[in-house]
Tab-separated table of C-alpha atoms in Angstrom:
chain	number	residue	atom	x	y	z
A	1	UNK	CA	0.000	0.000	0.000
A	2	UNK	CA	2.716	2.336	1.119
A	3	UNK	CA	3.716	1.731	-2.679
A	4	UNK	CA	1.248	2.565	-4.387
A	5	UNK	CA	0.409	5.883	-2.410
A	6	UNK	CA	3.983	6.841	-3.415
A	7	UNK	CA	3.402	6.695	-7.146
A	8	UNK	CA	0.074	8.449	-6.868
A	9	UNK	CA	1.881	11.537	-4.901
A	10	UNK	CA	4.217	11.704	-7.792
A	11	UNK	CA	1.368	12.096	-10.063
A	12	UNK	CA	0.058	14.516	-8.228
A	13	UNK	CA	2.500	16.294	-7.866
A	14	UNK	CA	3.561	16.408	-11.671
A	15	UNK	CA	-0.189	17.443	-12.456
A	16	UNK	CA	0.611	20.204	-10.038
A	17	UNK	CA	3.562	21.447	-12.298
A	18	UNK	CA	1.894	21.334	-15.532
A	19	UNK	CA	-0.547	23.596	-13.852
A	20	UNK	CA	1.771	25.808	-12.664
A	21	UNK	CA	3.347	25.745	-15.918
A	22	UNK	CA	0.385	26.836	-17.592
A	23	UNK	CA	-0.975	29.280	-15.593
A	24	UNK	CA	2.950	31.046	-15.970
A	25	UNK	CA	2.241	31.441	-19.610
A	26	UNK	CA	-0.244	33.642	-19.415
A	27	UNK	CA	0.126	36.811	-17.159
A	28	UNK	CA	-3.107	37.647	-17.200
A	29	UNK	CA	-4.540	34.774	-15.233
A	30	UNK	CA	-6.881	33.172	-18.347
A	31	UNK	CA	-5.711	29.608	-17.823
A	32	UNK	CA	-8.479	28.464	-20.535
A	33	UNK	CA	-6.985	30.706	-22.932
A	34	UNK	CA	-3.919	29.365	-22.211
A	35	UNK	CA	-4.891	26.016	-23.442
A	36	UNK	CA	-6.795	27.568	-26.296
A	37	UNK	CA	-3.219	28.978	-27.946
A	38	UNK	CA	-1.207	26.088	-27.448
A	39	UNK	CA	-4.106	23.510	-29.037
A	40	UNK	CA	-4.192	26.496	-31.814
A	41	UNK	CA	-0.452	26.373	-32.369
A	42	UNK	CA	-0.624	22.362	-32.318
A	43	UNK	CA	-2.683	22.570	-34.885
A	44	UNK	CA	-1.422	24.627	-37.292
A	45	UNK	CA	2.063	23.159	-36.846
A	46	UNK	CA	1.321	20.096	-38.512
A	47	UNK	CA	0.730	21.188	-42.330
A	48	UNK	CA	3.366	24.331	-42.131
A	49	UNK	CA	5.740	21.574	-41.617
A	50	UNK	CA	4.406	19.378	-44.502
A	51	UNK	CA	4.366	22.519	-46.917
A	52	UNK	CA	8.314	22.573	-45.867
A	53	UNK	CA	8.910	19.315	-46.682
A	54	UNK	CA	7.300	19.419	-50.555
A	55	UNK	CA	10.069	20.119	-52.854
A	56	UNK	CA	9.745	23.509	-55.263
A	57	UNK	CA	7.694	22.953	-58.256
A	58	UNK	CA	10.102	22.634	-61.486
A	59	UNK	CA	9.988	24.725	-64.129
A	60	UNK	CA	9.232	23.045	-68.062
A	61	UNK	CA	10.762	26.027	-69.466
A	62	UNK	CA	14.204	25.929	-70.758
A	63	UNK	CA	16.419	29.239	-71.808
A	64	UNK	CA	19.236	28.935	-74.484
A	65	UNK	CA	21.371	31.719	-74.847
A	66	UNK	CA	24.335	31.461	-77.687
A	67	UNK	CA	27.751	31.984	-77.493
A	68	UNK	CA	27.788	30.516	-74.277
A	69	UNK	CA	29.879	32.384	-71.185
A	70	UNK	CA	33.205	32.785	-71.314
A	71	UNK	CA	33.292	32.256	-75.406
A	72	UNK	CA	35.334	35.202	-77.265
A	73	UNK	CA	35.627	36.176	-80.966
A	74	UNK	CA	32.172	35.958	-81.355
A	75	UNK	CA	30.664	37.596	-84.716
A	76	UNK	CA	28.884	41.053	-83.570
A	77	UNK	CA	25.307	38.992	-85.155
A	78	UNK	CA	26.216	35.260	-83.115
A	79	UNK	CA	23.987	35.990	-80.181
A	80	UNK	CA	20.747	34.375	-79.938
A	81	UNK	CA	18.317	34.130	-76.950
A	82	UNK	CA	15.848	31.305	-77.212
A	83	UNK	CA	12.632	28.981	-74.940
A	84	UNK	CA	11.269	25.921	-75.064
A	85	UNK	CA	8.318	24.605	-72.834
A	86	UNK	CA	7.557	28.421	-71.846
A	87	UNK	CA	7.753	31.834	-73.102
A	88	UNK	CA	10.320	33.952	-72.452
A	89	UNK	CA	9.291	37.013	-70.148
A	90	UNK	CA	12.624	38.850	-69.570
A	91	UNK	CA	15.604	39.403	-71.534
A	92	UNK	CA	18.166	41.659	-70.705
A	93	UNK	CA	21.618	42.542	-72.776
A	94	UNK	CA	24.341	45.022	-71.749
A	95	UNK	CA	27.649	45.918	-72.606
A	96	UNK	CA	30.480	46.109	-69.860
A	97	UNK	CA	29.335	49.726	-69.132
A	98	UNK	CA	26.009	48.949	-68.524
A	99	UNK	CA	24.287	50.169	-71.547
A	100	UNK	CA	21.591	48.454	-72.356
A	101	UNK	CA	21.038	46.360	-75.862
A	102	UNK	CA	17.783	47.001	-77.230
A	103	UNK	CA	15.581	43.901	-78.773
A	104	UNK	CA	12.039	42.521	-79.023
A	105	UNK	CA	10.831	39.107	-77.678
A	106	UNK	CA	8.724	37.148	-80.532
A	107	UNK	CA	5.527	37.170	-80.502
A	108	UNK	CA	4.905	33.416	-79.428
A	109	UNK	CA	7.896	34.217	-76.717
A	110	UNK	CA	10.056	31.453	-78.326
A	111	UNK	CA	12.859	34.184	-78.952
A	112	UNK	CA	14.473	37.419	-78.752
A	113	UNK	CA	15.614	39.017	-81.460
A	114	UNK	CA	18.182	42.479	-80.656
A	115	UNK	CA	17.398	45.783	-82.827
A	116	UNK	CA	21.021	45.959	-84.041
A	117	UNK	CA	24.057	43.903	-84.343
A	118	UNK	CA	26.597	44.058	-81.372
A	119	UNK	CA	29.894	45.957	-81.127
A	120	UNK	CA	32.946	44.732	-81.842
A	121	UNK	CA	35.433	44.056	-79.630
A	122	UNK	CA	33.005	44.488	-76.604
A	123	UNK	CA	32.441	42.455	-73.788
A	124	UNK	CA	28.535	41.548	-72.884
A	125	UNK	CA	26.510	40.014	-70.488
A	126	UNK	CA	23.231	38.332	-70.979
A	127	UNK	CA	20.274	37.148	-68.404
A	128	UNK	CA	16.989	35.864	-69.845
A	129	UNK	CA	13.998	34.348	-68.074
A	130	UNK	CA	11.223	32.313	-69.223
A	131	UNK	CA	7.563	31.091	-67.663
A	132	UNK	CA	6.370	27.764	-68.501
A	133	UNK	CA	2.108	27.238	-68.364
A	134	UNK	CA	2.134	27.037	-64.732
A	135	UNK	CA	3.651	30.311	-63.789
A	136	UNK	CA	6.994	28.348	-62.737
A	137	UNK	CA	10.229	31.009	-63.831
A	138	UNK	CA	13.396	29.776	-65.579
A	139	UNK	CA	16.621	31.841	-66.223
A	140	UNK	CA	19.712	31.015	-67.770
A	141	UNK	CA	22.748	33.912	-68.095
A	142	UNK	CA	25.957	34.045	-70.466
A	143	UNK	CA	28.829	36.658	-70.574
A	144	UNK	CA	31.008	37.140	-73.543
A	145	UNK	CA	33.248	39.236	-75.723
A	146	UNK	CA	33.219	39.941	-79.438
A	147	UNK	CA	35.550	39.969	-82.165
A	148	UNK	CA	38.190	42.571	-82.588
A	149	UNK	CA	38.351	43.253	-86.187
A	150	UNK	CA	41.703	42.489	-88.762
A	151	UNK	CA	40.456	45.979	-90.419
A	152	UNK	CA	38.008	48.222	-91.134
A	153	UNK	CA	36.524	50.153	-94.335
A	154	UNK	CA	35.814	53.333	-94.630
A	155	UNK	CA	32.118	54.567	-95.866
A	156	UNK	CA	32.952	57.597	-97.094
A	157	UNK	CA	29.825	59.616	-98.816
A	158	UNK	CA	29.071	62.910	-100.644
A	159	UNK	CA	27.399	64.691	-97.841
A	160	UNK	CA	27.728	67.159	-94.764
A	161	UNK	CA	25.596	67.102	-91.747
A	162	UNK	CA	22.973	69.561	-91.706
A	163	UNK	CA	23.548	70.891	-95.562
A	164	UNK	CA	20.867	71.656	-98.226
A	165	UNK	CA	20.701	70.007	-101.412
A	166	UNK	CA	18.990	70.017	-104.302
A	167	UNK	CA	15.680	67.881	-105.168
A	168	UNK	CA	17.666	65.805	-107.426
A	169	UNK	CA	20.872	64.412	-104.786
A	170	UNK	CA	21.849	61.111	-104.902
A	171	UNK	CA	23.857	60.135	-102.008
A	172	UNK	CA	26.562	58.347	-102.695
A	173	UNK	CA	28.587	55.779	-100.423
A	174	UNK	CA	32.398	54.653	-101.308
A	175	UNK	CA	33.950	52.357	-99.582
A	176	UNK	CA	37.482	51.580	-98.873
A	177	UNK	CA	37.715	48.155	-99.233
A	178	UNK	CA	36.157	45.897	-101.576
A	179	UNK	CA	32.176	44.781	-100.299
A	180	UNK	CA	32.028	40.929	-99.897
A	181	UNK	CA	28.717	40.753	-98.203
A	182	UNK	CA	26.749	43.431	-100.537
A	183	UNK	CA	23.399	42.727	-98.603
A	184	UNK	CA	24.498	42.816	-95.293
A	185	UNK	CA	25.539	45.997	-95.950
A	186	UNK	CA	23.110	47.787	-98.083
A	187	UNK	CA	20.833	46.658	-94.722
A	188	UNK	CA	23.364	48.526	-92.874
A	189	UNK	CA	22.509	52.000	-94.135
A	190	UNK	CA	19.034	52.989	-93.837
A	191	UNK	CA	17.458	56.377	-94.574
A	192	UNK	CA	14.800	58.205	-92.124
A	193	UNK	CA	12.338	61.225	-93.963
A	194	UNK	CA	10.442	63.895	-92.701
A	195	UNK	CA	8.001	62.795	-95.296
A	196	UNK	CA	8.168	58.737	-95.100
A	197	UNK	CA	10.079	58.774	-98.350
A	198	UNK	CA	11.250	55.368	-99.506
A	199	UNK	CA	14.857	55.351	-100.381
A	200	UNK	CA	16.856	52.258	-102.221
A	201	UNK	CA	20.280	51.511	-102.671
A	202	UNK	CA	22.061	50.239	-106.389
A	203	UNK	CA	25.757	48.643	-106.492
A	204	UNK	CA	28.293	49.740	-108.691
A	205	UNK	CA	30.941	47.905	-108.407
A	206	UNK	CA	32.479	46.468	-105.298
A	207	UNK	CA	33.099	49.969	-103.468
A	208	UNK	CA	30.092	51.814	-104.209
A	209	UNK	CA	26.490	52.565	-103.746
A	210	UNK	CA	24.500	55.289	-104.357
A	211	UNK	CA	20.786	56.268	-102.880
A	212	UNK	CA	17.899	57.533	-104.262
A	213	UNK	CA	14.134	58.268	-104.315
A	214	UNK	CA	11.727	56.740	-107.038
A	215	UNK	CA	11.222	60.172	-107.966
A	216	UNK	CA	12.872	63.734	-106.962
A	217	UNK	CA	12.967	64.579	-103.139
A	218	UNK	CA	10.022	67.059	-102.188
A	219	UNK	CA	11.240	70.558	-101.326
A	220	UNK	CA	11.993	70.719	-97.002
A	221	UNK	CA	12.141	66.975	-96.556
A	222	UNK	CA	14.693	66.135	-93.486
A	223	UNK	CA	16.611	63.256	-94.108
A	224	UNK	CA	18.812	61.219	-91.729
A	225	UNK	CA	21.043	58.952	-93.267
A	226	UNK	CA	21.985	55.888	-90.278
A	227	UNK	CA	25.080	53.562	-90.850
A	228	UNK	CA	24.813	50.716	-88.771
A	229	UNK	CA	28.356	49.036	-90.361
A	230	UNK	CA	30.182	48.814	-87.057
A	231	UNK	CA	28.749	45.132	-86.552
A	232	UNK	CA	28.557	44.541	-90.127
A	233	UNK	CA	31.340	42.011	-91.184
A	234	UNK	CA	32.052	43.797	-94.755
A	235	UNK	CA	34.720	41.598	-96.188
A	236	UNK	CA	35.685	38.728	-94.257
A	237	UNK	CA	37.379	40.096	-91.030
A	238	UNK	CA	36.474	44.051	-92.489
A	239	UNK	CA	33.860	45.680	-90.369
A	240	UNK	CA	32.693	49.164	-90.737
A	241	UNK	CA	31.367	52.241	-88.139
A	242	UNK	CA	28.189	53.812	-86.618
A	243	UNK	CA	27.399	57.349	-87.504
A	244	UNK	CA	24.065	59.399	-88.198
A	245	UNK	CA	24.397	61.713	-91.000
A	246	UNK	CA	21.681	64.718	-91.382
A	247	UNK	CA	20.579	66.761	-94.115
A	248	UNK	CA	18.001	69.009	-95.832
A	249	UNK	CA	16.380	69.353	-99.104
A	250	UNK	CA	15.902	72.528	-100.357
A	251	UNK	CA	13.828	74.537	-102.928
A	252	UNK	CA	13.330	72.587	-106.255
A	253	UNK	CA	15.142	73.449	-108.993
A	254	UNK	CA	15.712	71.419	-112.574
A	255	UNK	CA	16.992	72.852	-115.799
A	256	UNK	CA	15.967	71.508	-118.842
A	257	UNK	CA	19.133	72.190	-121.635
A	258	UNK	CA	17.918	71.581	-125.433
A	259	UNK	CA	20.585	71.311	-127.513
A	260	UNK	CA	18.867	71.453	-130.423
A	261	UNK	CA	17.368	75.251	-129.497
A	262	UNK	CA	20.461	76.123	-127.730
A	263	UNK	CA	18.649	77.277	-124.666
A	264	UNK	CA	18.057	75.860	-120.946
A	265	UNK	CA	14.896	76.235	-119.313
A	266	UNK	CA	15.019	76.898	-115.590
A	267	UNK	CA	12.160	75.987	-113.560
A	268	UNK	CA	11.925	76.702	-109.853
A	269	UNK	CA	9.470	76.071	-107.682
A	270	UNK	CA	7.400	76.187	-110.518
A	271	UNK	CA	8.442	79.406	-111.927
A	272	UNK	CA	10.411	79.277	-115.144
A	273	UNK	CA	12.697	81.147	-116.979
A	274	UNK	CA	14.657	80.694	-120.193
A	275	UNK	CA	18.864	80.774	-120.729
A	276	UNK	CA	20.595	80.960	-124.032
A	277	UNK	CA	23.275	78.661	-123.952
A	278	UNK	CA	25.834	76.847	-125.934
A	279	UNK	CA	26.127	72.858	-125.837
A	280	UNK	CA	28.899	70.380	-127.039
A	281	UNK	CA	29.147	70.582	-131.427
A	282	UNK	CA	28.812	67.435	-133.038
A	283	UNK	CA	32.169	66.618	-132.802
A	284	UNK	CA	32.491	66.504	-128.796
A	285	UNK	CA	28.813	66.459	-128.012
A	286	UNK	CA	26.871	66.507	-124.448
A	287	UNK	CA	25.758	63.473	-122.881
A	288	UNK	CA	21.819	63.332	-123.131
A	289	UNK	CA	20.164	62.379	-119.738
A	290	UNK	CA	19.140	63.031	-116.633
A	291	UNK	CA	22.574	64.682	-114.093
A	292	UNK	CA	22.995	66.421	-111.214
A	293	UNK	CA	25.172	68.966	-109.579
A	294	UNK	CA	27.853	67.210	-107.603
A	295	UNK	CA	30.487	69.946	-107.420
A	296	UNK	CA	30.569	73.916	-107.342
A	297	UNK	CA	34.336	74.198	-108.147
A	298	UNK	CA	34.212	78.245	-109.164
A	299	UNK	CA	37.122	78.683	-111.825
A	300	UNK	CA	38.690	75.420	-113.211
A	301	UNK	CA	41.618	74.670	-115.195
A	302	UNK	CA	40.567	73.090	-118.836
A	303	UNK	CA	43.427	72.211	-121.273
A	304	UNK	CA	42.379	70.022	-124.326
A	305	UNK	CA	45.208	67.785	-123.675
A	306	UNK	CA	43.197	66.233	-121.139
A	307	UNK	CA	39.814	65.475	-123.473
A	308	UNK	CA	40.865	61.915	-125.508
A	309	UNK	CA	39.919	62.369	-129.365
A	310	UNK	CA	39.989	66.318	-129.099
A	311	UNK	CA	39.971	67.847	-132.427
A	312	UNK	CA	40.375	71.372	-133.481
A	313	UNK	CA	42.797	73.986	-131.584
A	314	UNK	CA	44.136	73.480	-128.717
A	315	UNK	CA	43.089	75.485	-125.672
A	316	UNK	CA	44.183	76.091	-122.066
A	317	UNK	CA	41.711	78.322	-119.961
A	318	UNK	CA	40.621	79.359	-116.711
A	319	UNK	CA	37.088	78.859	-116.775
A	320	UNK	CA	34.756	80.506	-114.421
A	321	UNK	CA	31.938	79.588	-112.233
A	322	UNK	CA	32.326	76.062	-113.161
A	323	UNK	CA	29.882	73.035	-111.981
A	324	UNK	CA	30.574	69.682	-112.365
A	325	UNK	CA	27.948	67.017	-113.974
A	326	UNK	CA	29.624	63.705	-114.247
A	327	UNK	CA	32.486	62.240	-113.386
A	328	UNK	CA	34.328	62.267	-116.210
A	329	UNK	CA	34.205	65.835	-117.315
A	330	UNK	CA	31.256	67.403	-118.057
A	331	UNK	CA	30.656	70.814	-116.667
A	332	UNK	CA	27.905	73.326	-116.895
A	333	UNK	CA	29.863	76.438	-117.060
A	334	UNK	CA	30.420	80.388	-117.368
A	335	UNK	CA	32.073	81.260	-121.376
A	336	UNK	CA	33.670	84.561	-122.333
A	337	UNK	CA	35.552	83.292	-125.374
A	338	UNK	CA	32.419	83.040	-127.667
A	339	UNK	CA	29.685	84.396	-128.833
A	340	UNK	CA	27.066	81.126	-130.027
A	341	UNK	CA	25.036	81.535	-127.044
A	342	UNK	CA	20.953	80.865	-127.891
A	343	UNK	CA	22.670	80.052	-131.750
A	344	UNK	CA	25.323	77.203	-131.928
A	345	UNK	CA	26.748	74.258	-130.681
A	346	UNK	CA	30.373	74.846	-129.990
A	347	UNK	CA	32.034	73.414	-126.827
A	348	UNK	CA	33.735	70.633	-126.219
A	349	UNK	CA	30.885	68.726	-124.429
A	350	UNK	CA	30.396	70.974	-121.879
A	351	UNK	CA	27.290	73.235	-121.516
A	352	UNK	CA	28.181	77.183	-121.441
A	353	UNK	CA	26.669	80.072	-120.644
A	354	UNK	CA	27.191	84.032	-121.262
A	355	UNK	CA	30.229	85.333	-118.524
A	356	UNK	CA	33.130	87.336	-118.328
A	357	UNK	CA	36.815	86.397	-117.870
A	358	UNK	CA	37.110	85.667	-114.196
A	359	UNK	CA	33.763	85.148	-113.677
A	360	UNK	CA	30.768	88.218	-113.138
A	361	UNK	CA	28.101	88.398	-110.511
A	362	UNK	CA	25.505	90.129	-113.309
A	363	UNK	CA	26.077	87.615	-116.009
A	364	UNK	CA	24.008	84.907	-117.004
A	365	UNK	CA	26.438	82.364	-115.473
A	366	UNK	CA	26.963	84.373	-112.565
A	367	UNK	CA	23.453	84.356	-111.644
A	368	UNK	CA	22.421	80.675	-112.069
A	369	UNK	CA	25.598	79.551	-110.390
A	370	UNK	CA	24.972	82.102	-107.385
A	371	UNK	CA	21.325	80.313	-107.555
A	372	UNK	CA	22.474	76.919	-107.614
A	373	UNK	CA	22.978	74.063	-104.738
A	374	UNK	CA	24.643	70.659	-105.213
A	375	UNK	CA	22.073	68.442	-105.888
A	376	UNK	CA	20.031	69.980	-108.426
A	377	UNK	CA	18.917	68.706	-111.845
A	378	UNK	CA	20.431	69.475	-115.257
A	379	UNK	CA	18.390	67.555	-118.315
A	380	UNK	CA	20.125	67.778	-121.272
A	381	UNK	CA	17.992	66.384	-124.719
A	382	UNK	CA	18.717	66.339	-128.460
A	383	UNK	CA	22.176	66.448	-128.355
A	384	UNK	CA	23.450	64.782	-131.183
A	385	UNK	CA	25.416	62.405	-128.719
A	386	UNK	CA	24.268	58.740	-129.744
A	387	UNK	CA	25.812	56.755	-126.606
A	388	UNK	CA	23.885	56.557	-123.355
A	389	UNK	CA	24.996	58.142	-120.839
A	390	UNK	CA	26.483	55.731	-117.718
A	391	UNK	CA	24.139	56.236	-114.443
A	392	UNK	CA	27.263	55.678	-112.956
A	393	UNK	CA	29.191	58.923	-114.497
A	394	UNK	CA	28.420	61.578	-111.740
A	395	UNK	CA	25.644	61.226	-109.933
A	396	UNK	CA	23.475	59.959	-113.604
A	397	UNK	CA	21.198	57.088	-111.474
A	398	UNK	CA	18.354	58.880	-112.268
A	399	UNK	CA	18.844	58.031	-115.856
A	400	UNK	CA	18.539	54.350	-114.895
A	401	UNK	CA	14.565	53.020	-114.375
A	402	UNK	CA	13.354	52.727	-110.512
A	403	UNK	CA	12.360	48.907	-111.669
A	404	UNK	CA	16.040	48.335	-112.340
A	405	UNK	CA	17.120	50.367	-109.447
């Protein structure tokens, strides 16, 4: 007996501590609402520590990025950001100064595609997330450097920033080095208008390639010419620069010359006025076709040693306010050594007008070279002439069809 008294004093006694236990919990006396928060916290115990246990759902999206990190000598167009099982959501390129590359995720989110090649010689990093169905994220990041180029060609053009030309310029593009990869390139250079204009490019040759309109520039347009070459592999290992070139068209002016009436009809912005000139003779006649001013060179040096097949006597001259037409030597120019102006043919292929040794401001030379801007339009027609004139001989493209441009 004295036994099992014992053991039921011990009970007691531990009831006793529980008690006391709980009743210390709670300083405000409310042993039932001691009881209350531990059962609570009991309860909620049990599935926060099977929600720990579950492993993180795994996402069915998968990001590719190309070149891979750490890769070098990539090609400035290599990169390529790509998702399968999800849709991409983020994409992020930068350079090591943290400017941002700009791009444009597809449509369906399978890739990302950057708005213009990358730099060369640049290091990059890369970070790209995708979502599969369920919401669960992907990501997938690559850091790299591009090529540094074995050389680089020079794009050198016929055109200032912010000048004014005339409705008829042609903007023309030589480069230094032969072009290998002609399309790459001609996507290289685009043209923005104030006007939408639509500009294309035509090859000649290897090094160059001009620009034009399908039809004459309106008067005021605002053009900016954008090269886009620096990521542009030109020849293999030859890349080219970045540069924004701006420019203005101004007031319309094309002159009509008839050889056959010996005059040239002047028509600006729609008002027009008659010139008596004097064309090439049927020995060393003008070009017929379509040219442009490309040069205001004010008095020139002409010596008939220079012109193959001259005939007749020799000459050496200083010729005033002289502007060239093509290329290889046609000029629309001031003449104070004759007298067939409005009644012959007489030059040596060149068209002249009425001036004055030295050049005047009064004459009829003077005036429509003071009037005239690089870029305007000189017609000649009926010249007896029977070759075509190249549209590769000055700035001539217009004389070649828009369909063939």
């Amino acid at each position: 007996m004295k036994s099992i008294r014992r053991v039921m004093a011990v009970g007691l006694v531990g009831g006793m501590m529980v008690l006391t236990a709980a009743c210390n919990n709670n300083n405000d006396g409310g042993g039932s609402a001691a009881k209350a928060d531990l059962g609570g916290g009991a309860a909620s115990a049990a599935p926060s520590a099977a929600g720990t246990s579950a492993a993180p759902k795994t996402s069915q999206a998968v990001v590719s990025i190309e070149p891979k990190t750490g890769s070098v000598d990539v090609a400035p167009d290599a990169l390529k950001v790509g998702a399968t099982g999800g849709k991409l959501t983020t994409v992020k390129v930068s350079d090591k100064s943290g400017k941002e590359i700009p791009g444009t995720i597809a449509a369906d989110g399978s890739s990302w595609t950057p708005s213009a090649g990358l730099a060369v010689g640049t290091s990059y990093q890369v970070s790209a997330m995708a979502a599969d169905a369920n919401g669960a994220v992907a990501q997938a990041d690559s850091s790299f450097t591009t090529l540094t180029p074995t050389a680089l060609a020079k794009a050198a053009d016929n055109v200032d920033n912010n000048a004014t030309y005339g409705v008829g310029m042609i903007v023309s593009v030589n480069f230094s080095k032969d072009v290998k990869n002609k399309d790459a390139v001609l996507k290289g250079i685009t043209f923005e208008s104030s006007n939408g204009t639509e500009v294309k490019g035509h090859w000649f040759g290897d090094r160059r390639l001009d620009f034009r309109p399908a039809e004459y520039w309106k008067s005021g347009t605002k053009v900016t010419v954008h090269y886009h070459l620096g990521s542009v592999e030109i020849a293999p290992g030859v890349y080219g620069s970045d540069r924004d070139e701006p420019f203005t068209i101004g007031r319309s002016q094309v002159s009509t010359v008839d050889a056959k009436t010996h005059k040239m009809t002047v028509v600006r912005d729609g008002q027009s006025s008659d010139i008596d000139i004097t064309s090439g003779s049927d020995a060393h006649p003008t070009w017929n076709g379509t040219m442009v001013i490309e040069s205001k060179e004010g008095v020139v040096r002409m010596q008939s040693s220079t012109l193959p097949g001259m005939t007749g006597a020799p000459y050496d001259l200083q010729v005033p306010h002289s502007m060239r037409l093509t290329d290889s030597g046609t000029y629309i120019h001031g003449n104070y050594w004759s007298d067939a102006f409005g009644e012959d043919n007489v030059s040596h292929g060149c068209v002249g007008l009425k001036d004055v040794k030295g050049g005047g401001d009064s004459t009829s030379m003077g005036k429509f070279y003071d009037g005239s801007i690089v870029g305007d339009v000189v017609i000649v027609k009926n010249s007896s002439k029977s070759e075509t004139l190249d549209p590769s001989n000055g700035l001539s493209g217009w004389s070649l069809p828009w369909a063939s441009w």
